[in-house]
């Protein structure tokens, strides 16, 4: 079966709030937390801020985004495909505020979801560019960047630096599973963050790039 052609809802078990400890604590004994101690020492911290559990399928794809955490991402089953761009490419990603909303199962068709705006209304920054299939007419500045694609297989660990933009897709193993656990460490608000803030401040003044 070509899982990309499946119909129906796309299920993805994830909650980015220390979910592995809070929701899947019974599985904690299945990993070796000491194996990540080298990262804690490198980041100058005693332990991760959060440990998150991820389980999805071939159709599960994130949008392009960034995290304010140093990320150690380990794949347990299947493969994760990361499309990466450095913080300096922020100018070409067309990030802007969108109305915050939630997917709610449709009352008329349980196989579908409706997009319902949150109340009270608020906005969240979001990137609508798909780096794997960019629309260059709609997002002409994306011509100026060169995404890097990294495949992380079962048993492998990826270090994803804080503020790096990334979109994540996945590939199931022979049993139809994609499972991962990641460790978030607080980022240091050092010169990198200052530089990123500087780049953000410049972007509104860079409209001239659209015409070149």
Short mmCIF file of C-alpha atoms in Angstrom, two decimals:
data_model
loop_
_atom_site.label_atom_id
_atom_site.label_comp_id
_atom_site.label_asym_id
_atom_site.label_seq_id
_atom_site.Cartn_x
_atom_site.Cartn_y
_atom_site.Cartn_z
CA UNK A 1 0.00 0.00 0.00
CA UNK A 2 1.23 3.49 -0.89
CA UNK A 3 0.67 5.22 2.45
CA UNK A 4 0.97 8.63 0.80
CA UNK A 5 -2.35 7.88 -0.95
CA UNK A 6 -4.23 6.88 2.20
CA UNK A 7 -7.47 8.67 2.82
CA UNK A 8 -8.82 9.95 6.10
CA UNK A 9 -7.27 11.88 8.99
CA UNK A 10 -3.51 12.14 9.43
CA UNK A 11 -2.75 11.10 13.00
CA UNK A 12 0.34 12.44 14.74
CA UNK A 13 1.03 11.83 18.42
CA UNK A 14 3.03 14.77 19.75
CA UNK A 15 2.82 17.45 22.39
CA UNK A 16 5.77 19.79 22.82
CA UNK A 17 5.60 20.15 26.58
CA UNK A 18 7.83 17.45 28.04
CA UNK A 19 5.35 14.91 26.69
CA UNK A 20 7.64 11.88 26.99
CA UNK A 21 7.82 12.30 30.77
CA UNK A 22 4.32 13.68 31.32
CA UNK A 23 2.25 11.49 28.97
CA UNK A 24 4.43 8.49 28.13
CA UNK A 25 6.26 8.04 31.43
CA UNK A 26 5.70 4.28 31.32
CA UNK A 27 8.17 4.16 28.41
CA UNK A 28 10.89 6.15 30.18
CA UNK A 29 12.77 2.95 31.03
CA UNK A 30 13.07 2.15 27.32
CA UNK A 31 15.63 4.91 26.76
CA UNK A 32 18.98 5.66 28.38
CA UNK A 33 18.98 9.31 29.54
CA UNK A 34 22.69 9.05 30.36
CA UNK A 35 23.40 8.70 26.64
CA UNK A 36 22.57 12.40 26.24
CA UNK A 37 24.75 13.65 29.11
CA UNK A 38 27.40 14.85 26.65
CA UNK A 39 24.89 17.35 25.26
CA UNK A 40 23.99 18.65 28.72
CA UNK A 41 27.70 19.27 29.37
CA UNK A 42 28.17 20.95 25.98
CA UNK A 43 25.25 23.30 26.63
CA UNK A 44 26.30 23.91 30.23
CA UNK A 45 23.06 22.55 31.70
CA UNK A 46 22.26 19.82 34.19
CA UNK A 47 19.39 18.29 32.22
CA UNK A 48 17.05 18.93 29.27
CA UNK A 49 14.27 21.48 29.64
CA UNK A 50 11.90 19.00 27.97
CA UNK A 51 11.88 15.52 26.47
CA UNK A 52 9.22 15.04 23.78
CA UNK A 53 7.72 11.96 22.12
CA UNK A 54 6.76 11.88 18.42
CA UNK A 55 4.88 9.18 16.50
CA UNK A 56 3.43 9.64 13.04
CA UNK A 57 3.13 8.26 9.53
CA UNK A 58 4.27 9.05 6.00
CA UNK A 59 1.69 11.80 5.51
CA UNK A 60 2.72 13.73 8.62
CA UNK A 61 4.61 16.87 7.57
CA UNK A 62 5.32 19.94 9.66
CA UNK A 63 5.41 23.49 8.35
CA UNK A 64 8.69 25.39 8.30
CA UNK A 65 9.42 26.78 11.76
CA UNK A 66 12.14 27.44 14.33
CA UNK A 67 12.56 26.63 18.02
CA UNK A 68 14.26 28.60 20.78
CA UNK A 69 15.91 25.40 22.00
CA UNK A 70 19.06 23.42 21.30
CA UNK A 71 17.57 20.22 19.93
CA UNK A 72 18.97 16.69 20.15
CA UNK A 73 16.61 14.62 17.98
CA UNK A 74 16.79 10.84 18.08
CA UNK A 75 14.89 8.49 15.74
CA UNK A 76 13.75 5.15 17.14
CA UNK A 77 11.82 3.71 14.17
CA UNK A 78 11.47 4.81 10.57
CA UNK A 79 13.14 7.91 9.17
CA UNK A 80 12.81 11.66 9.67
CA UNK A 81 13.62 14.02 6.80
CA UNK A 82 14.67 17.50 7.92
CA UNK A 83 14.75 20.38 5.43
CA UNK A 84 16.99 23.01 7.02
CA UNK A 85 17.75 26.69 6.55
CA UNK A 86 20.00 28.82 8.77
CA UNK A 87 18.65 31.82 10.73
CA UNK A 88 20.32 34.16 8.22
CA UNK A 89 17.79 33.02 5.57
CA UNK A 90 14.89 34.47 7.56
CA UNK A 91 14.51 37.26 4.96
CA UNK A 92 13.38 34.76 2.30
CA UNK A 93 10.78 32.87 4.34
CA UNK A 94 7.92 35.39 4.41
CA UNK A 95 7.09 34.81 8.05
CA UNK A 96 4.07 36.85 9.09
CA UNK A 97 1.28 36.76 11.70
CA UNK A 98 -1.73 34.51 11.10
CA UNK A 99 -4.92 34.13 13.10
CA UNK A 100 -4.50 31.32 15.59
CA UNK A 101 -6.83 28.35 15.00
CA UNK A 102 -7.36 24.70 15.91
CA UNK A 103 -8.32 21.61 13.91
CA UNK A 104 -11.64 20.25 15.19
CA UNK A 105 -13.23 17.01 13.97
CA UNK A 106 -16.10 17.83 11.62
CA UNK A 107 -19.59 17.18 12.95
CA UNK A 108 -20.83 16.35 9.44
CA UNK A 109 -17.98 14.00 8.46
CA UNK A 110 -15.87 12.28 11.16
CA UNK A 111 -13.15 11.65 8.57
CA UNK A 112 -12.57 15.38 8.14
CA UNK A 113 -11.46 18.29 10.32
CA UNK A 114 -12.62 21.89 10.35
CA UNK A 115 -10.36 24.85 11.07
CA UNK A 116 -11.87 26.84 13.95
CA UNK A 117 -10.42 30.17 15.03
CA UNK A 118 -9.42 30.31 18.68
CA UNK A 119 -11.29 32.52 21.11
CA UNK A 120 -10.30 35.07 22.18
CA UNK A 121 -8.72 35.79 18.82
CA UNK A 122 -4.94 36.08 18.67
CA UNK A 123 -2.15 35.83 16.13
CA UNK A 124 0.87 33.58 15.79
CA UNK A 125 3.89 33.95 13.44
CA UNK A 126 3.84 31.32 10.70
CA UNK A 127 5.73 30.49 7.50
CA UNK A 128 3.60 29.39 4.56
CA UNK A 129 6.50 28.59 2.22
CA UNK A 130 6.91 24.86 1.53
CA UNK A 131 10.70 24.48 1.14
CA UNK A 132 10.32 21.09 -0.55
CA UNK A 133 7.91 22.45 -3.19
CA UNK A 134 8.33 26.25 -3.22
CA UNK A 135 6.07 28.52 -5.23
CA UNK A 136 8.64 30.92 -6.65
CA UNK A 137 6.03 33.23 -8.14
CA UNK A 138 4.41 33.73 -4.75
CA UNK A 139 7.70 33.68 -2.81
CA UNK A 140 10.38 35.02 -5.22
CA UNK A 141 13.01 35.59 -2.53
CA UNK A 142 13.15 31.86 -1.89
CA UNK A 143 15.28 31.65 -5.05
CA UNK A 144 18.09 33.13 -2.98
CA UNK A 145 18.36 30.32 -0.41
CA UNK A 146 19.60 26.75 -0.64
CA UNK A 147 17.87 24.35 1.77
CA UNK A 148 19.81 21.41 3.15
CA UNK A 149 18.05 18.06 3.51
CA UNK A 150 19.13 15.64 6.24
CA UNK A 151 17.75 12.11 6.66
CA UNK A 152 17.87 10.78 10.23
CA UNK A 153 17.41 7.02 10.43
CA UNK A 154 16.54 4.71 13.30
CA UNK A 155 19.36 4.71 15.84
CA UNK A 156 20.73 8.08 14.71
CA UNK A 157 20.79 11.43 16.53
CA UNK A 158 20.61 14.89 14.97
CA UNK A 159 21.81 18.09 16.62
CA UNK A 160 19.53 20.88 15.43
CA UNK A 161 20.83 24.28 16.60
CA UNK A 162 18.43 26.76 18.17
CA UNK A 163 16.79 29.20 15.71
CA UNK A 164 17.49 26.98 12.68
CA UNK A 165 14.44 26.85 10.43
CA UNK A 166 13.25 23.34 9.68
CA UNK A 167 10.44 21.41 8.05
CA UNK A 168 10.08 17.75 8.99
CA UNK A 169 8.57 14.89 7.00
CA UNK A 170 8.90 11.18 7.68
CA UNK A 171 9.11 7.70 6.23
CA UNK A 172 7.62 4.64 7.91
CA UNK A 173 9.57 1.48 8.60
CA UNK A 174 8.41 -1.96 7.41
CA UNK A 175 5.90 -2.10 10.27
CA UNK A 176 4.42 1.29 9.38
CA UNK A 177 6.00 3.13 12.32
CA UNK A 178 7.82 6.42 12.70
CA UNK A 179 8.84 7.08 16.30
CA UNK A 180 11.24 9.65 17.71
CA UNK A 181 12.26 11.25 21.00
CA UNK A 182 13.92 14.64 21.24
CA UNK A 183 15.68 16.51 24.03
CA UNK A 184 15.26 20.27 24.25
CA UNK A 185 17.91 22.32 26.04
CA UNK A 186 17.45 26.03 26.75
CA UNK A 187 19.31 28.18 24.25
CA UNK A 188 21.78 30.81 25.38
CA UNK A 189 20.63 34.31 24.51
CA UNK A 190 24.09 35.24 23.33
CA UNK A 191 25.54 36.86 20.20
CA UNK A 192 23.60 34.44 17.97
CA UNK A 193 20.27 35.68 19.32
CA UNK A 194 21.44 39.29 19.04
CA UNK A 195 22.41 38.70 15.42
CA UNK A 196 19.09 36.99 14.67
CA UNK A 197 17.22 39.93 16.21
CA UNK A 198 19.33 42.31 14.08
CA UNK A 199 18.41 40.37 10.92
CA UNK A 200 14.72 40.52 11.84
CA UNK A 201 14.95 44.28 12.27
CA UNK A 202 16.49 44.63 8.80
CA UNK A 203 13.90 42.58 6.93
CA UNK A 204 11.20 45.32 6.67
CA UNK A 205 13.83 47.50 4.99
CA UNK A 206 14.78 44.88 2.39
CA UNK A 207 11.86 45.21 -0.04
CA UNK A 208 14.34 46.19 -2.77
CA UNK A 209 15.45 42.53 -2.99
CA UNK A 210 12.10 41.55 -4.52
CA UNK A 211 12.91 43.48 -7.69
CA UNK A 212 16.41 42.12 -8.27
#
